[in-house]
Tab-separated table of C-alpha atoms and ligand atoms in Angstrom:
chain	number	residue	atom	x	y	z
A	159	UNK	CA	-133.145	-3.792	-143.855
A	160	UNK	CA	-132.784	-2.638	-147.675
A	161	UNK	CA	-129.681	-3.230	-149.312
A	162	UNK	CA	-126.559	-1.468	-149.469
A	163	UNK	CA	-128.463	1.023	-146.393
A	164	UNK	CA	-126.892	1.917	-143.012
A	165	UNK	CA	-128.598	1.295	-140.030
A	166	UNK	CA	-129.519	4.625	-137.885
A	167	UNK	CA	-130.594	4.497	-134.301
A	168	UNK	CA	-130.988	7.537	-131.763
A	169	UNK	CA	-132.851	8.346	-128.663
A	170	UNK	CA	-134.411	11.235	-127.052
A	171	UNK	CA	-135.729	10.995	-123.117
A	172	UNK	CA	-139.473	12.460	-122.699
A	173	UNK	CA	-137.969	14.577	-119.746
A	174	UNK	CA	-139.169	18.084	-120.490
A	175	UNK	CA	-139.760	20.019	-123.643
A	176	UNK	CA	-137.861	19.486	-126.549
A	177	UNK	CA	-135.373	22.560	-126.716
A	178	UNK	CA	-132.973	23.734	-129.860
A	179	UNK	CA	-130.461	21.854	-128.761
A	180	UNK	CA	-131.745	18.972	-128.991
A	181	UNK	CA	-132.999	19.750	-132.765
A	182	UNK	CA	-129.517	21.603	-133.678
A	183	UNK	CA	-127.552	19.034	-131.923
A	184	UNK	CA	-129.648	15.358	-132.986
A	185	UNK	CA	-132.757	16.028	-134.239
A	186	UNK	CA	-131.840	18.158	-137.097
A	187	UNK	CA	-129.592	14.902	-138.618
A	188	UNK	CA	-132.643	12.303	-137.915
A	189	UNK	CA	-134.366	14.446	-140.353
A	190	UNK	CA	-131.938	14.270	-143.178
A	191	UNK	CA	-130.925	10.881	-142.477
A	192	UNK	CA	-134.417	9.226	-142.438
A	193	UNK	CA	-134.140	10.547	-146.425
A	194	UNK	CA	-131.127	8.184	-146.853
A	195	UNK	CA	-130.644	5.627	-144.454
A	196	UNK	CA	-132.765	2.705	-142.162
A	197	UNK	CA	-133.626	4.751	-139.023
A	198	UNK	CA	-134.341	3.490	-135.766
A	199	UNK	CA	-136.102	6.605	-133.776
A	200	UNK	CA	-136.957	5.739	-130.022
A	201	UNK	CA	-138.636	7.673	-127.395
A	202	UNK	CA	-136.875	6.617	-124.580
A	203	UNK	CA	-139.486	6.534	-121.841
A	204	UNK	CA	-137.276	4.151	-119.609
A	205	UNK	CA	-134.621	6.692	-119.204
A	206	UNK	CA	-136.505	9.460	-118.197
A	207	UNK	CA	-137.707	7.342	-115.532
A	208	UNK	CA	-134.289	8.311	-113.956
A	209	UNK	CA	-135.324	11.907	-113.400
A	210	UNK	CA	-139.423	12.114	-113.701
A	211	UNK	CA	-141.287	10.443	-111.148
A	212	UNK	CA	-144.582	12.054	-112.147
A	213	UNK	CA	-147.009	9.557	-114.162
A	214	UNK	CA	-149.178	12.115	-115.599
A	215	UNK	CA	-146.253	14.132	-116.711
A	216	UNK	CA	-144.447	10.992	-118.346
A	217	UNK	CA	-147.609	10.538	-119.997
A	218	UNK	CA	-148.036	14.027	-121.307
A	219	UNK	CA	-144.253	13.695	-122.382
A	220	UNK	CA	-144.008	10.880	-124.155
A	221	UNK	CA	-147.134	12.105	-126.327
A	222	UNK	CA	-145.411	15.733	-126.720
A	223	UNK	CA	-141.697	14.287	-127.393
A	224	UNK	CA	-143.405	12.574	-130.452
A	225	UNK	CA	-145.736	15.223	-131.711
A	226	UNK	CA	-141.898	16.349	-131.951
A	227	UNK	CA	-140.354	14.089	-134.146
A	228	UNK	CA	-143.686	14.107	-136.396
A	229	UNK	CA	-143.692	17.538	-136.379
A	230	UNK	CA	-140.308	18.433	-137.720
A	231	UNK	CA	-140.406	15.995	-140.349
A	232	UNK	CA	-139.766	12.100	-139.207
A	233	UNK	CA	-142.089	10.332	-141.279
A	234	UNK	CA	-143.369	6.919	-139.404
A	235	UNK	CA	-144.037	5.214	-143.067
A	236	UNK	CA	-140.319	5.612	-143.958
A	237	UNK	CA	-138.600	5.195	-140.310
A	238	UNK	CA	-139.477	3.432	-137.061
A	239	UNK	CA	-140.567	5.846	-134.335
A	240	UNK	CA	-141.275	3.801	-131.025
A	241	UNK	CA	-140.849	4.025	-127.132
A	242	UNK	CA	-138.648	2.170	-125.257
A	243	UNK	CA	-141.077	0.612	-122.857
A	244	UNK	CA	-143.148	-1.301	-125.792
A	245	UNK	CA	-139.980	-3.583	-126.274
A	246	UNK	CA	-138.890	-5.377	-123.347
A	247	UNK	CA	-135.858	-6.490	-124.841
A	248	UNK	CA	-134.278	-3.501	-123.852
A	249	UNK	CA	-134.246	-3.739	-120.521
A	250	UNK	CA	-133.644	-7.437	-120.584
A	251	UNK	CA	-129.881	-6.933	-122.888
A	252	UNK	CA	-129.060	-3.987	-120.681
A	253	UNK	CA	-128.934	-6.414	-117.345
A	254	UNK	CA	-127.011	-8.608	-118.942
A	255	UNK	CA	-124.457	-6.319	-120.833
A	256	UNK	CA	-124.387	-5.048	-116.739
A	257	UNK	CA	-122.995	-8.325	-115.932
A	258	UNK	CA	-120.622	-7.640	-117.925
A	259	UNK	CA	-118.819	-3.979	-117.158
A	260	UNK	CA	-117.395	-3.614	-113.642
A	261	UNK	CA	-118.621	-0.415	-111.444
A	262	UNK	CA	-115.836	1.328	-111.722
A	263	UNK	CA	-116.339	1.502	-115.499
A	264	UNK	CA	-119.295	3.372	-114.707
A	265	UNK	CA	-118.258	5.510	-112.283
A	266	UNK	CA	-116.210	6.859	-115.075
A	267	UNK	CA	-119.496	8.429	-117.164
A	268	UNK	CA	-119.065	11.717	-117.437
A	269	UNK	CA	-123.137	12.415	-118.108
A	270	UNK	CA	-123.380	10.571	-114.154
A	271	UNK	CA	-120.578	12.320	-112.430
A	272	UNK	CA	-121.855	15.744	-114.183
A	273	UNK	CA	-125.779	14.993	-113.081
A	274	UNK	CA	-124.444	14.178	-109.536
A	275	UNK	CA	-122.345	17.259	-109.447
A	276	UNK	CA	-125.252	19.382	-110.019
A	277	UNK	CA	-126.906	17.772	-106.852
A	278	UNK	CA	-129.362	15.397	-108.858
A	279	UNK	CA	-130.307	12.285	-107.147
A	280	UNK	CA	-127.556	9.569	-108.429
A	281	UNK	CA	-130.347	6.634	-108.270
A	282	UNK	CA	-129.300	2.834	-109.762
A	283	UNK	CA	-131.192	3.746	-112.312
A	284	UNK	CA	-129.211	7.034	-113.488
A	285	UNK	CA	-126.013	4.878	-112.554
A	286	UNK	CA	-126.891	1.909	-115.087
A	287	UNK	CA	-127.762	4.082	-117.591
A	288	UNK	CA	-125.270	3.650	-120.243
A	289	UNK	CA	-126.101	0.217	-120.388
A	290	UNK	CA	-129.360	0.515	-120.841
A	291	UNK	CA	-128.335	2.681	-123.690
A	292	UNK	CA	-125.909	0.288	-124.950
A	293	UNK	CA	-129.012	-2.229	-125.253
A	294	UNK	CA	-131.208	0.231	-126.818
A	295	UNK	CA	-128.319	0.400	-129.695
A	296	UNK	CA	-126.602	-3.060	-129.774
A	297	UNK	CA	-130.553	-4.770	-130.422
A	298	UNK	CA	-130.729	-3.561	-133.874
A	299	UNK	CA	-127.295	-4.067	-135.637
A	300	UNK	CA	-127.031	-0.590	-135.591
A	301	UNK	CA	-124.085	1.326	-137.831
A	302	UNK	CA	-124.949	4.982	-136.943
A	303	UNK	CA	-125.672	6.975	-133.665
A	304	UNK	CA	-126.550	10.764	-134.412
A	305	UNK	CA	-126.261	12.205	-131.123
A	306	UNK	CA	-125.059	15.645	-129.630
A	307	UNK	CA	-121.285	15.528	-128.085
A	308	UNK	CA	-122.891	15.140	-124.454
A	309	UNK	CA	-123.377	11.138	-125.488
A	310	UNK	CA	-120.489	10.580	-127.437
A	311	UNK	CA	-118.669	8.597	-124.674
A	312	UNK	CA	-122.503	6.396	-124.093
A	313	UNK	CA	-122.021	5.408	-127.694
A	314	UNK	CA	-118.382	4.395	-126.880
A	315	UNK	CA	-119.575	2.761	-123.635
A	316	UNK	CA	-122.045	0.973	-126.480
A	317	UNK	CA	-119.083	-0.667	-128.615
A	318	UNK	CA	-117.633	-1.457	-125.631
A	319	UNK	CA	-120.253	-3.051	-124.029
A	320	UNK	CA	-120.751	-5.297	-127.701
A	321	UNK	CA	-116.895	-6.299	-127.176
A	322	UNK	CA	-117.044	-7.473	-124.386
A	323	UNK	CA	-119.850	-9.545	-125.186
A	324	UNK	CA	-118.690	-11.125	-128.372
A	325	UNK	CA	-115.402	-11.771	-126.532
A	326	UNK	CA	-117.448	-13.568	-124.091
A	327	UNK	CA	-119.784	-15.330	-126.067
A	328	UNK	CA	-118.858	-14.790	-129.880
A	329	UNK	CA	-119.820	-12.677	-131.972
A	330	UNK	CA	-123.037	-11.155	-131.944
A	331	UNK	CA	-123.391	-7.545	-131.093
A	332	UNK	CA	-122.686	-4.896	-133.536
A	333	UNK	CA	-119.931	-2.196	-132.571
A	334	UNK	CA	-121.791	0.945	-133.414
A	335	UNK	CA	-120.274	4.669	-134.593
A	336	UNK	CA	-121.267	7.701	-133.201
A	337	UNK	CA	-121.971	10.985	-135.437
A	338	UNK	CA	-121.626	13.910	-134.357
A	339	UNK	CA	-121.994	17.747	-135.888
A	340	UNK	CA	-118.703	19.528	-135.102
A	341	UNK	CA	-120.597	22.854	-135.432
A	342	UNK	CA	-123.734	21.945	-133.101
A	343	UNK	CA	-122.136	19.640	-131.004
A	344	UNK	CA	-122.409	21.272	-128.093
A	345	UNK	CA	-125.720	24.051	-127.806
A	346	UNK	CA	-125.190	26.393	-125.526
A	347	UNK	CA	-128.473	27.474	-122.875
A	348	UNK	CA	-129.362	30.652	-121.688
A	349	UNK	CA	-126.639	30.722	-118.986
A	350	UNK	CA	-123.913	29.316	-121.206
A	351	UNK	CA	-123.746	26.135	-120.337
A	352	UNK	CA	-124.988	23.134	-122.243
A	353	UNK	CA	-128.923	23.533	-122.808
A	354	UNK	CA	-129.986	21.100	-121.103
A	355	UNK	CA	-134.074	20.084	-119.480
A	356	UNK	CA	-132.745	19.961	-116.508
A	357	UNK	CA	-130.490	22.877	-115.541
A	358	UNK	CA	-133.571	24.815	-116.651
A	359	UNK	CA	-131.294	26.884	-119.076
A	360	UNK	CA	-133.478	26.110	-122.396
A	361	UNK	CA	-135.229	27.979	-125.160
A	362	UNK	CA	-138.047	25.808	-126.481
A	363	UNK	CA	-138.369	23.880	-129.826
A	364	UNK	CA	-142.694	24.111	-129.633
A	365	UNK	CA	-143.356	27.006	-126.815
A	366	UNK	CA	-144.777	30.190	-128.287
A	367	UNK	CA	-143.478	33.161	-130.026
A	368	UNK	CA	-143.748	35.038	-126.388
A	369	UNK	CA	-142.184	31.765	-124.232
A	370	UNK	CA	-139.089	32.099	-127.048
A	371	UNK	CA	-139.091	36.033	-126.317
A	372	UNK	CA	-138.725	35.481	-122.598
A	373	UNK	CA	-136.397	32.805	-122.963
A	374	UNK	CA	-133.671	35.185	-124.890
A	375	UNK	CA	-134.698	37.868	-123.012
A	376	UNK	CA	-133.362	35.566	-119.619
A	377	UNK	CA	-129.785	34.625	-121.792
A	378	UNK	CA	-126.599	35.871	-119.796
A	379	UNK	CA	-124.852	38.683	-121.272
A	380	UNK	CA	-121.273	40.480	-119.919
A	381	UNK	CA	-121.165	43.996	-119.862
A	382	UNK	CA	-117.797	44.230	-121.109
A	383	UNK	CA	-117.873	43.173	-124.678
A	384	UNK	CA	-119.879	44.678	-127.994
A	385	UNK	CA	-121.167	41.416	-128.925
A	386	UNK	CA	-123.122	39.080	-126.597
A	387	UNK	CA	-120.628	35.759	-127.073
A	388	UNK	CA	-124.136	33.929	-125.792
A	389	UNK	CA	-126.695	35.751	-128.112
A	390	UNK	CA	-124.612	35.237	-131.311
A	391	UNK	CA	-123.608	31.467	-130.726
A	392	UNK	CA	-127.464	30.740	-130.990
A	393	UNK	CA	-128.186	33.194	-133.486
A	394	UNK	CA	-125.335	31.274	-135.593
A	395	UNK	CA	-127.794	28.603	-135.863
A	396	UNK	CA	-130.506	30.318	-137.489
A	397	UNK	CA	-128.199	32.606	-140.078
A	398	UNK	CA	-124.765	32.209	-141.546
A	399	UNK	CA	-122.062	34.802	-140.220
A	400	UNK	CA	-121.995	36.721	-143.402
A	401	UNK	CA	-125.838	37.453	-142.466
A	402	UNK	CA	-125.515	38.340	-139.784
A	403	UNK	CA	-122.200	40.522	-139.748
A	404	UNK	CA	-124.431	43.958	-140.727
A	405	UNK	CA	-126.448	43.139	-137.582
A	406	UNK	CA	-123.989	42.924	-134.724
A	407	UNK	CA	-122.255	45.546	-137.045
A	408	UNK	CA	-124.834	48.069	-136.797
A	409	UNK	CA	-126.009	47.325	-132.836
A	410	UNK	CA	-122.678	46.808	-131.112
A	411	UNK	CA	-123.792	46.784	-127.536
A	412	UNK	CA	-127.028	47.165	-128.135
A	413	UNK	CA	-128.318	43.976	-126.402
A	414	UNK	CA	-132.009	44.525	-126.247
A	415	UNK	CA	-132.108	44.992	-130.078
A	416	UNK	CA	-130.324	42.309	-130.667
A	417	UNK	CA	-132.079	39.594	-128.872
A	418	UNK	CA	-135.308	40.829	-130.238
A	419	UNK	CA	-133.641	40.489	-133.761
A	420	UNK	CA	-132.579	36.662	-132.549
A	421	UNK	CA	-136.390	35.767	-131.340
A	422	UNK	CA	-137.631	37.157	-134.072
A	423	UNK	CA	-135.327	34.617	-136.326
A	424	UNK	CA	-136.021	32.129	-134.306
A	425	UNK	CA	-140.002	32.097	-134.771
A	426	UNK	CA	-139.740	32.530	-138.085
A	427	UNK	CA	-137.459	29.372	-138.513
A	428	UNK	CA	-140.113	27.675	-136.213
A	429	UNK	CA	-143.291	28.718	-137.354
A	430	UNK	CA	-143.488	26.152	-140.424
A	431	UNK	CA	-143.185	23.047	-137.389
A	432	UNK	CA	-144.987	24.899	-134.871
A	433	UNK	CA	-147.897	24.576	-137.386
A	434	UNK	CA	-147.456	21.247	-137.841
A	435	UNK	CA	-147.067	20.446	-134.298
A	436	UNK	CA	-150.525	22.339	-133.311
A	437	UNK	CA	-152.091	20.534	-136.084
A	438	UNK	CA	-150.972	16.700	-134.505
A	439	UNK	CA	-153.594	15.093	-132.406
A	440	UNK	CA	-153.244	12.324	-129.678
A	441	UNK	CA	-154.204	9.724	-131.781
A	442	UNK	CA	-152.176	10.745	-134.852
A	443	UNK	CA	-149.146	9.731	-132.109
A	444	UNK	CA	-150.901	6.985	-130.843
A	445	UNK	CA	-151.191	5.619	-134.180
A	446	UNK	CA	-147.393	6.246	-134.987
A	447	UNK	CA	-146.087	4.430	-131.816
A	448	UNK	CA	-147.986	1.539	-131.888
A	449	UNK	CA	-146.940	0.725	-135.776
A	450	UNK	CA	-143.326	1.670	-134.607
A	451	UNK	CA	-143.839	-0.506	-131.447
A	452	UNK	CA	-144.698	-3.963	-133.766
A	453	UNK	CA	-141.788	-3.175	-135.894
A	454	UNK	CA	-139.291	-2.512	-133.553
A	455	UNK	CA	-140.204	-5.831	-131.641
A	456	UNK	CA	-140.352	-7.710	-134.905
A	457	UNK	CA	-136.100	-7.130	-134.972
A	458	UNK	CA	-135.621	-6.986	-130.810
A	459	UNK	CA	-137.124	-9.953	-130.193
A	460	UNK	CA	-135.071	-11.743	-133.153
A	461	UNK	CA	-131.765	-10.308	-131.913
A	462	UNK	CA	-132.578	-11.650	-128.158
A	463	UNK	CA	-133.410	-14.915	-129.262
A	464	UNK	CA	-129.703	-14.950	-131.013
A	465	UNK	CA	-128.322	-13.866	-127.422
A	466	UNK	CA	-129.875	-15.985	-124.907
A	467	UNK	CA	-129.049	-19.057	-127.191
A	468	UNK	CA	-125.143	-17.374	-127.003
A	469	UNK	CA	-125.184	-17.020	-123.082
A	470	UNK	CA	-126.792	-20.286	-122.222
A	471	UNK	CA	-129.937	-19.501	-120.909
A	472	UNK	CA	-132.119	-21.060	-124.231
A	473	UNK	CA	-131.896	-24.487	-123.537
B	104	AQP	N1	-127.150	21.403	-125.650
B	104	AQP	C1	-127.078	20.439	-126.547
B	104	AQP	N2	-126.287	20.576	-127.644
B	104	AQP	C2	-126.205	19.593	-128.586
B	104	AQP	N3	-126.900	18.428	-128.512
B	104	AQP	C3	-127.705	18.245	-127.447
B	104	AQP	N4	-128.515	17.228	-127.081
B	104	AQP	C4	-129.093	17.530	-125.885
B	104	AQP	N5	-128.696	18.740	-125.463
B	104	AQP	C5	-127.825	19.230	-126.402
B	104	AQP	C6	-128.716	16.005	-127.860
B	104	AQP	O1	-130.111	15.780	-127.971
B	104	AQP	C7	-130.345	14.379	-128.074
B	104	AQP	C8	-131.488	13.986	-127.174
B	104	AQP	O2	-131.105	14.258	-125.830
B	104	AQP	P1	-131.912	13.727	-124.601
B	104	AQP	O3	-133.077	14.605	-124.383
B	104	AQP	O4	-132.234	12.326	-124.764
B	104	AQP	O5	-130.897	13.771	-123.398
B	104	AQP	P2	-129.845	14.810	-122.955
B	104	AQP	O6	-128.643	14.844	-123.829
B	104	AQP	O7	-129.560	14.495	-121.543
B	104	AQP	O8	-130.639	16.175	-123.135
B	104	AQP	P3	-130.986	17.149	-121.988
B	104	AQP	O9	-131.805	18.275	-122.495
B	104	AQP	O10	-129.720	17.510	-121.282
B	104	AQP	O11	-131.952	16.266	-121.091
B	104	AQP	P4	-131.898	15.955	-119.538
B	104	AQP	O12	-131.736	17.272	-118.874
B	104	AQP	O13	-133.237	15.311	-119.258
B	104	AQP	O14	-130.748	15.040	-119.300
B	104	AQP	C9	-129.045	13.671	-127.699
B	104	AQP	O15	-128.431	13.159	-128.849
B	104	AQP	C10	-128.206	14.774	-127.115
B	104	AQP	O16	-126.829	14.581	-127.370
């Protein structure tokens, strides 16, 4: 790692299409921060096993989630882009950071007791979670997690898991800081609620101008007020307030005209990335993970060595 530079690392699940929360929430900082700072970008392929059981759609996911990153501006030759599944360390420090946190210390993820309130299947997997997050941080020293406020307490579950594993063994694991936007923290989806792939809720980062027209077409507005509280907290994204004041000014309760107005801003803000995403082939992401892949391992594999000599199991 150069001098004097922090280490970033972030994930994003190949679950579904990318949506603009994730890019107003994470993504959006990845960008800017791969100009400064040593990022760590991972696809996190293991994760999503939690919720997609389809191979052909993990497959098409995993290529799609990267196109992603390419396309709005990660550049492999300056930061590491890789899945999760090339580097078996990750799965190997996340059993053994679970032998280290009781269940009941799990129990107490919100992300799990939300995802099982909704009625999704609570497998191990989806249970054990944080930990397998905690690995995907703690392996590469890591100073920075941009993330969305949905996985700020993972990232404290993360520092956590790294003191209770120097305190066990010495130190060794890096307690990691999470960063999060104030203003984006929390994107709202079509039905108010977090956008999220799986309450279906989501307005897409790389659908087309007519899937982005349907999707603010479908957001939730009340009859009662003159501005659509939904409507404008996503157009806020796109254009300051000042901008927009005139607007909502000119078309109180006029809801029609003003989602148009907000799909309109949205494809324009896209259109640059959509280009770039259309243009991205298979191999160009191929290409991308595999270089990612050797470097990432180059650091994992390092950092495990260090840890199985602490536990006891190097002999
Ligand atoms: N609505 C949101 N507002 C702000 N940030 C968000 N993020 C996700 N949704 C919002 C942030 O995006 C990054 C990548 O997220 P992820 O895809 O790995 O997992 P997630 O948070 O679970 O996103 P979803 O869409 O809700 O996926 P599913 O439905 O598959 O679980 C993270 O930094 C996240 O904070």
């Amino acid at each position: 790692m150069a001098e004097g530079k922090k280490r970033v690392f972030s994930g994003v699940q190949p679950s579904g299409a990318l949506h603009i929360g994730n890019y107003f929430g994470a993504l959006k900082q990845w960008v800017e921060m791969s100009q400064e700072d040593d990022c760590i970008f991972c696809v996190v392929d293991y994760h999503a096993l939690t919720t997609v059981k389809d191979p052909a759609a993990l497959r098409q996911n995993i290529l799609d989630t990267t196109k992603t990153l390419l396309a709005i501006g990660i550049d492999p030759s300056n930061s590491i882009i890789f899945k999760q599944s090339d580097v078996s360390e990750h799965t190997e420090l996340a059993w053994m950071l679970e032998t280290l946190v009781t269940v009941k210390f799990l129990e107490l993820a919100h992300a799990y007791k939300d995802k099982v309130a909704k009625g999704l299947e609570a497998n191990a997997g989806l249970f054990n979670y944080p930990m397998l997050m905690a690995a995907d941080i703690l392996l590469y020293d890591t100073d920075i997690v941009p993330v969305g406020a949905d996985q700020r307490q993972h990232v404290e579950y993360a520092r956590e898991a790294a003191n209770k594993f120097n305190l066990a063994y010495g130190q060794t694991l890096k307690e990691p800081q999470e960063k999060i936007r104030d203003e984006v923290a929390v994107v709202p989806g079509t039905d108010g609620q977090k956008m999220s792939k799986s309450y279906k809720n989501t307005i897409p980062l790389f659908g087309s101008e007519e899937d982005t027209l349907k999707a603010i077409m479908s957001i939730v507005t009340d009859s009662s007020g003159e501005r659509p509280a939904h409507v404008y907290a996503i157009h806020k994204l796109f254009k300051s307030e000042e901008e927009l004041a005139p607007l909502y000014e000119a078309n109180k309760g006029s809801y029609k005209i003003l989602k148009e107005a907000l799909a309109a801003d949205i494809n324009a803000y896209l259109a640059p990335m959509r280009a770039k995403y259309a243009a991205l082939t298979d191999d160009d992401v191929k290409k991308a993970l595999a270089q990612g892949a050797a470097k990432a391992k180059a650091i994992a594999s390092k950092k495990m060595e260090e840890v199985r000599q602490n536990i006891g199991v190097s002999l």
